[in-house]
């Protein structure tokens, strides 16, 4: 090992022997079959993300394991696929033309839905003189408690009903969705009216009647919104809204108020009924008969029994989410009245701002889905995708909070005799906005159980704190909203940072 390198005779000691050249392939040698196959399938192999894709292609071409062993000298299609996967460098070509994005929606349509959500609030302006009377035990205006009770029942019931109808629409069965709404909307209206009657009793007939009309409207509006008739609903509400604005400027007589309220209610109810009730074959008369046995289940066919439809229990978390968020919003709107302190008016601007903000919130939910889809295309590692998702969440949430802040300040400035919204009130409102938007985001990804559990716990905690007079209602709301916001934001970052959540 320590001796000198052997040198051929006649060579100088300062030179090394030349390296022999590699022999050229003889003319009679056959090309490597693996190289030929790799060249033929180059584009497909370069875009494959796993050898199993190549194995599936080989098997679809009809190559058996015996042919592969004889022709390529490897064990089976999986071994051949791994060999080809190693030989070809990865290349992922971009698709031709713009990338299809199913989550692109217009901002105007979402803003329209936000306006449609808020316009019914003007009905309370027209109905206020009809509910005149002494304040109740906690200082709320006459008729407020039955109206709130009916509204909570309506929000809860119609949230679950909308989920069930949307589930049928997702399965492509529009008729089953209509049958669900035809049965569910009247049942929810009846339940809301009965709850209002139980709360108010016979002493407040005007409040019970107003609450019953409110429940009918909520059911009919749910049917129209689920079936995509926002513009029709907006047109039906415009006369009532115009009358309410006029009433703010110049007092209207009670008969005119009743005509505007009942007229809009009847129009919305008829439109909703026409949307979900099928027409008879002859003529344009609505077929108001109940669906056949099986309720909203699809009809049997020869090739199959009944299609597996959505379970009723699947809509329960959505109903609970609607109840919990409704309670949180009502606590924010009622302000100090819940503790018997009458130094401030009901914070109606906060409720109006939250309602109007549902339009931008919906659009930003779509923007998040679009951004996460772009992140899936551009990210090469799970950590990079998680980072992209978190950044997208922060951008969308910040945009929603800016919109909510602008709406809150605007409504507070325009609302007559409204208390100023700043400091603890404003912080609590913005944190409630975080709770609502992150809850809707989790709900859109199917994580409704977690969102409903957090929101229900927050509503229960705030209720107990207010009942026991644990502190200022505004500070209680701030603490509860902050805790729920942190919990849901953490859940969003943990859940939606996984690529499998975006399937």
XYZ file of N, CA and C in Angstrom, residues 133-235:
309
model
N -96.766 50.887 25.686
C -97.210 50.388 26.974
C -96.137 50.597 28.016
N -96.420 50.248 29.244
C -95.419 50.419 30.312
C -94.252 49.464 30.130
N -93.116 49.860 30.672
C -91.940 49.013 30.607
C -92.122 47.799 31.513
N -91.380 46.746 31.179
C -91.493 45.534 31.988
C -90.613 45.633 33.224
N -90.421 44.519 33.901
C -89.735 44.530 35.200
C -88.273 44.938 35.089
N -87.612 44.641 33.976
C -86.191 44.974 33.842
C -85.968 46.260 33.075
N -87.052 46.974 32.772
C -86.913 48.254 32.099
C -86.939 48.194 30.600
N -87.215 47.042 30.011
C -87.286 46.939 28.562
C -88.611 47.506 28.069
N -88.635 48.059 26.856
C -89.904 48.568 26.313
C -90.944 47.462 26.213
N -92.202 47.845 26.186
C -93.295 46.877 26.148
C -93.185 45.990 24.916
N -93.399 44.702 25.100
C -93.380 43.750 23.998
C -92.019 43.258 23.590
N -90.955 43.749 24.231
C -89.613 43.361 23.802
C -89.325 41.895 24.101
N -89.709 41.408 25.280
C -89.381 40.035 25.670
C -90.025 39.005 24.749
N -91.341 39.083 24.457
C -91.892 38.097 23.515
C -91.292 38.188 22.119
N -90.959 39.391 21.674
C -90.316 39.528 20.369
C -88.941 38.866 20.353
N -88.170 39.063 21.427
C -86.847 38.443 21.503
C -86.957 36.928 21.600
N -87.921 36.449 22.368
C -88.095 35.002 22.491
C -88.465 34.390 21.148
N -89.409 35.031 20.432
C -89.778 34.520 19.112
C -88.629 34.586 18.125
N -87.816 35.659 18.212
C -86.677 35.779 17.305
C -85.643 34.693 17.565
N -85.363 34.393 18.835
C -84.394 33.339 19.149
C -84.872 31.977 18.644
N -86.158 31.705 18.837
C -86.694 30.442 18.332
C -86.585 30.394 16.810
N -86.892 31.512 16.152
C -86.804 31.547 14.692
C -85.397 31.368 14.193
N -84.435 32.044 14.804
C -83.033 31.886 14.392
C -82.569 30.445 14.571
N -82.933 29.859 15.694
C -82.502 28.484 15.956
C -83.121 27.515 14.960
N -84.432 27.579 14.826
C -85.137 26.625 13.956
C -84.710 26.783 12.495
N -84.681 28.023 12.021
C -84.414 28.256 10.602
C -82.958 28.007 10.241
N -82.042 28.119 11.204
C -80.652 27.753 10.923
C -80.562 26.259 10.641
N -81.203 25.453 11.474
C -81.207 24.015 11.222
C -81.977 23.652 9.965
N -83.102 24.333 9.723
C -83.894 24.061 8.522
C -83.106 24.408 7.261
N -82.408 25.539 7.274
C -81.612 25.922 6.108
C -80.514 24.903 5.837
N -79.891 24.386 6.892
C -78.855 23.373 6.684
C -79.429 22.126 6.034
N -80.603 21.708 6.486
C -81.202 20.509 5.899
C -81.561 20.729 4.428
N -82.122 21.896 4.118
C -82.462 22.184 2.723
C -81.210 22.293 1.862
N -80.167 22.947 2.381
C -78.914 23.035 1.625
C -78.290 21.647 1.430
N -78.454 20.765 2.398
C -77.936 19.407 2.242
C -78.619 18.697 1.084
N -79.929 18.864 0.968
C -80.633 18.271 -0.165
C -80.190 18.894 -1.477
N -79.984 20.208 -1.481
C -79.504 20.854 -2.696
C -78.117 20.353 -3.069
N -77.271 20.109 -2.060
C -75.954 19.565 -2.344
C -76.001 18.171 -2.948
N -77.050 17.418 -2.634
C -77.238 16.089 -3.216
C -77.919 16.150 -4.574
N -78.246 17.356 -5.019
C -78.874 17.506 -6.324
C -80.362 17.262 -6.335
N -81.010 17.198 -5.174
C -82.444 16.932 -5.102
C -83.151 18.219 -4.686
N -83.505 19.022 -5.677
C -84.151 20.300 -5.393
C -85.569 20.107 -4.884
N -86.236 19.067 -5.343
C -87.601 18.812 -4.878
C -87.628 18.463 -3.392
N -86.665 17.654 -2.946
C -86.597 17.321 -1.524
C -86.292 18.555 -0.684
N -85.467 19.455 -1.212
C -85.196 20.700 -0.489
C -86.471 21.520 -0.350
N -87.261 21.580 -1.416
C -88.524 22.319 -1.342
C -89.475 21.679 -0.336
N -89.542 20.338 -0.329
C -90.425 19.673 0.623
C -89.988 19.939 2.057
N -88.684 19.979 2.293
C -88.180 20.287 3.639
C -88.625 21.677 4.077
N -88.494 22.643 3.170
C -88.896 24.011 3.501
C -90.408 24.136 3.642
N -91.159 23.412 2.817
C -92.617 23.479 2.890
C -93.131 22.943 4.213
N -92.468 21.938 4.755
C -92.872 21.391 6.052
C -92.249 22.152 7.220
N -90.990 22.525 7.080
C -90.264 23.105 8.206
C -90.589 24.551 8.486
N -90.785 25.376 7.442
C -91.026 26.804 7.669
C -92.330 27.059 8.435
N -93.463 26.469 8.059
C -94.677 26.690 8.872
C -94.548 26.154 10.294
N -93.865 25.009 10.451
C -93.686 24.469 11.808
C -92.864 25.428 12.666
N -91.801 26.015 12.087
C -91.002 26.981 12.842
C -91.773 28.239 13.174
N -92.610 28.707 12.234
C -93.427 29.896 12.508
C -94.416 29.633 13.633
N -95.041 28.460 13.616
C -95.985 28.115 14.677
C -95.277 28.008 16.023
N -94.095 27.398 16.038
C -93.350 27.262 17.287
C -92.947 28.621 17.843
N -92.475 29.527 16.980
C -92.099 30.861 17.441
C -93.272 31.630 18.011
N -94.455 31.515 17.358
C -95.642 32.201 17.865
C -96.080 31.640 19.210
N -96.006 30.331 19.366
C -96.400 29.724 20.641
C -95.448 30.124 21.765
N -94.157 30.189 21.471
C -93.203 30.613 22.504
C -93.461 32.059 22.902
N -93.711 32.922 21.934
C -94.023 34.320 22.259
C -95.289 34.424 23.090
N -96.300 33.610 22.765
C -97.533 33.613 23.547
C -97.293 33.120 24.963
N -96.440 32.095 25.106
C -96.148 31.574 26.442
C -95.395 32.595 27.284
N -94.533 33.373 26.651
C -93.756 34.365 27.400
C -94.609 35.575 27.766
N -95.423 36.052 26.808
C -96.187 37.280 27.041
C -97.508 37.027 27.734
N -98.142 35.879 27.460
C -99.464 35.630 28.006
C -100.517 36.433 27.260
N -101.701 36.479 27.821
C -102.812 37.197 27.176
C -102.786 38.690 27.438
N -101.823 39.147 28.252
C -101.799 40.564 28.614
C -101.244 41.438 27.498
N -100.519 40.873 26.546
C -99.898 41.663 25.486
C -100.288 41.082 24.122
N -101.534 41.192 23.703
C -101.948 40.594 22.425
C -101.243 41.221 21.225
N -100.986 42.527 21.281
C -100.310 43.169 20.152
C -98.896 42.635 19.974
N -98.194 42.437 21.100
C -96.834 41.901 21.029
C -96.827 40.471 20.500
N -97.806 39.666 20.923
C -97.890 38.290 20.444
C -98.180 38.262 18.950
N -99.078 39.126 18.488
C -99.385 39.181 17.058
C -98.170 39.614 16.251
N -97.444 40.618 16.767
C -96.240 41.079 16.075
C -95.190 39.971 16.041
N -95.043 39.237 17.142
C -94.081 38.139 17.182
C -94.479 37.009 16.236
N -95.786 36.757 16.117
C -96.242 35.731 15.179
C -95.922 36.132 13.741
N -96.180 37.403 13.411
C -95.806 37.874 12.075
C -94.310 37.799 11.837
N -93.522 38.115 12.867
C -92.071 37.988 12.767
C -91.656 36.553 12.473
N -92.292 35.581 13.125
C -91.964 34.173 12.904
C -92.342 33.731 11.492
N -93.497 34.203 11.001
C -93.894 33.869 9.627
C -92.891 34.437 8.634
N -92.466 35.684 8.864
C -91.479 36.282 7.960
C -90.175 35.497 7.959
N -89.682 35.108 9.141
C -88.416 34.384 9.207
C -88.486 33.075 8.428
N -89.602 32.364 8.539
C -89.730 31.111 7.796
C -89.781 31.340 6.298
N -90.595 32.316 5.846
C -90.696 32.583 4.407
C -89.387 33.117 3.846
N -88.712 34.004 4.578
C -87.443 34.547 4.105
C -86.380 33.461 4.027
N -86.389 32.514 4.970
C -85.440 31.407 4.906
C -85.635 30.601 3.631
N -86.893 30.333 3.280
C -87.164 29.583 2.054
C -86.654 30.334 0.827
N -86.897 31.634 0.765
C -86.454 32.404 -0.392
C -84.930 32.488 -0.466
N -84.272 32.676 0.666
C -82.815 32.785 0.659
C -82.162 31.461 0.294
N -82.681 30.359 0.812
C -82.102 29.058 0.487
C -82.239 28.761 -1.004
N -83.366 29.138 -1.584
C -83.596 28.876 -3.005
C -82.980 29.946 -3.909
N -82.213 30.861 -3.325
C -81.495 31.841 -4.128
C -82.345 32.968 -4.664
N -83.336 33.413 -3.918
C -84.239 34.485 -4.365
C -84.025 35.748 -3.542
N -82.770 36.169 -3.389
C -82.481 37.366 -2.597
C -83.089 38.620 -3.214
N -83.005 38.726 -4.539
C -83.512 39.930 -5.197
C -85.035 40.033 -5.071
N -85.708 38.900 -5.139
C -87.161 38.909 -4.965
C -87.526 39.356 -3.554
N -86.792 38.844 -2.567
C -87.043 39.238 -1.187
C -86.758 40.713 -0.976
N -85.702 41.212 -1.586
C -85.379 42.635 -1.467
C -86.492 43.497 -2.050
N -87.003 43.105 -3.214
C -88.087 43.877 -3.824
C -89.335 43.875 -2.953
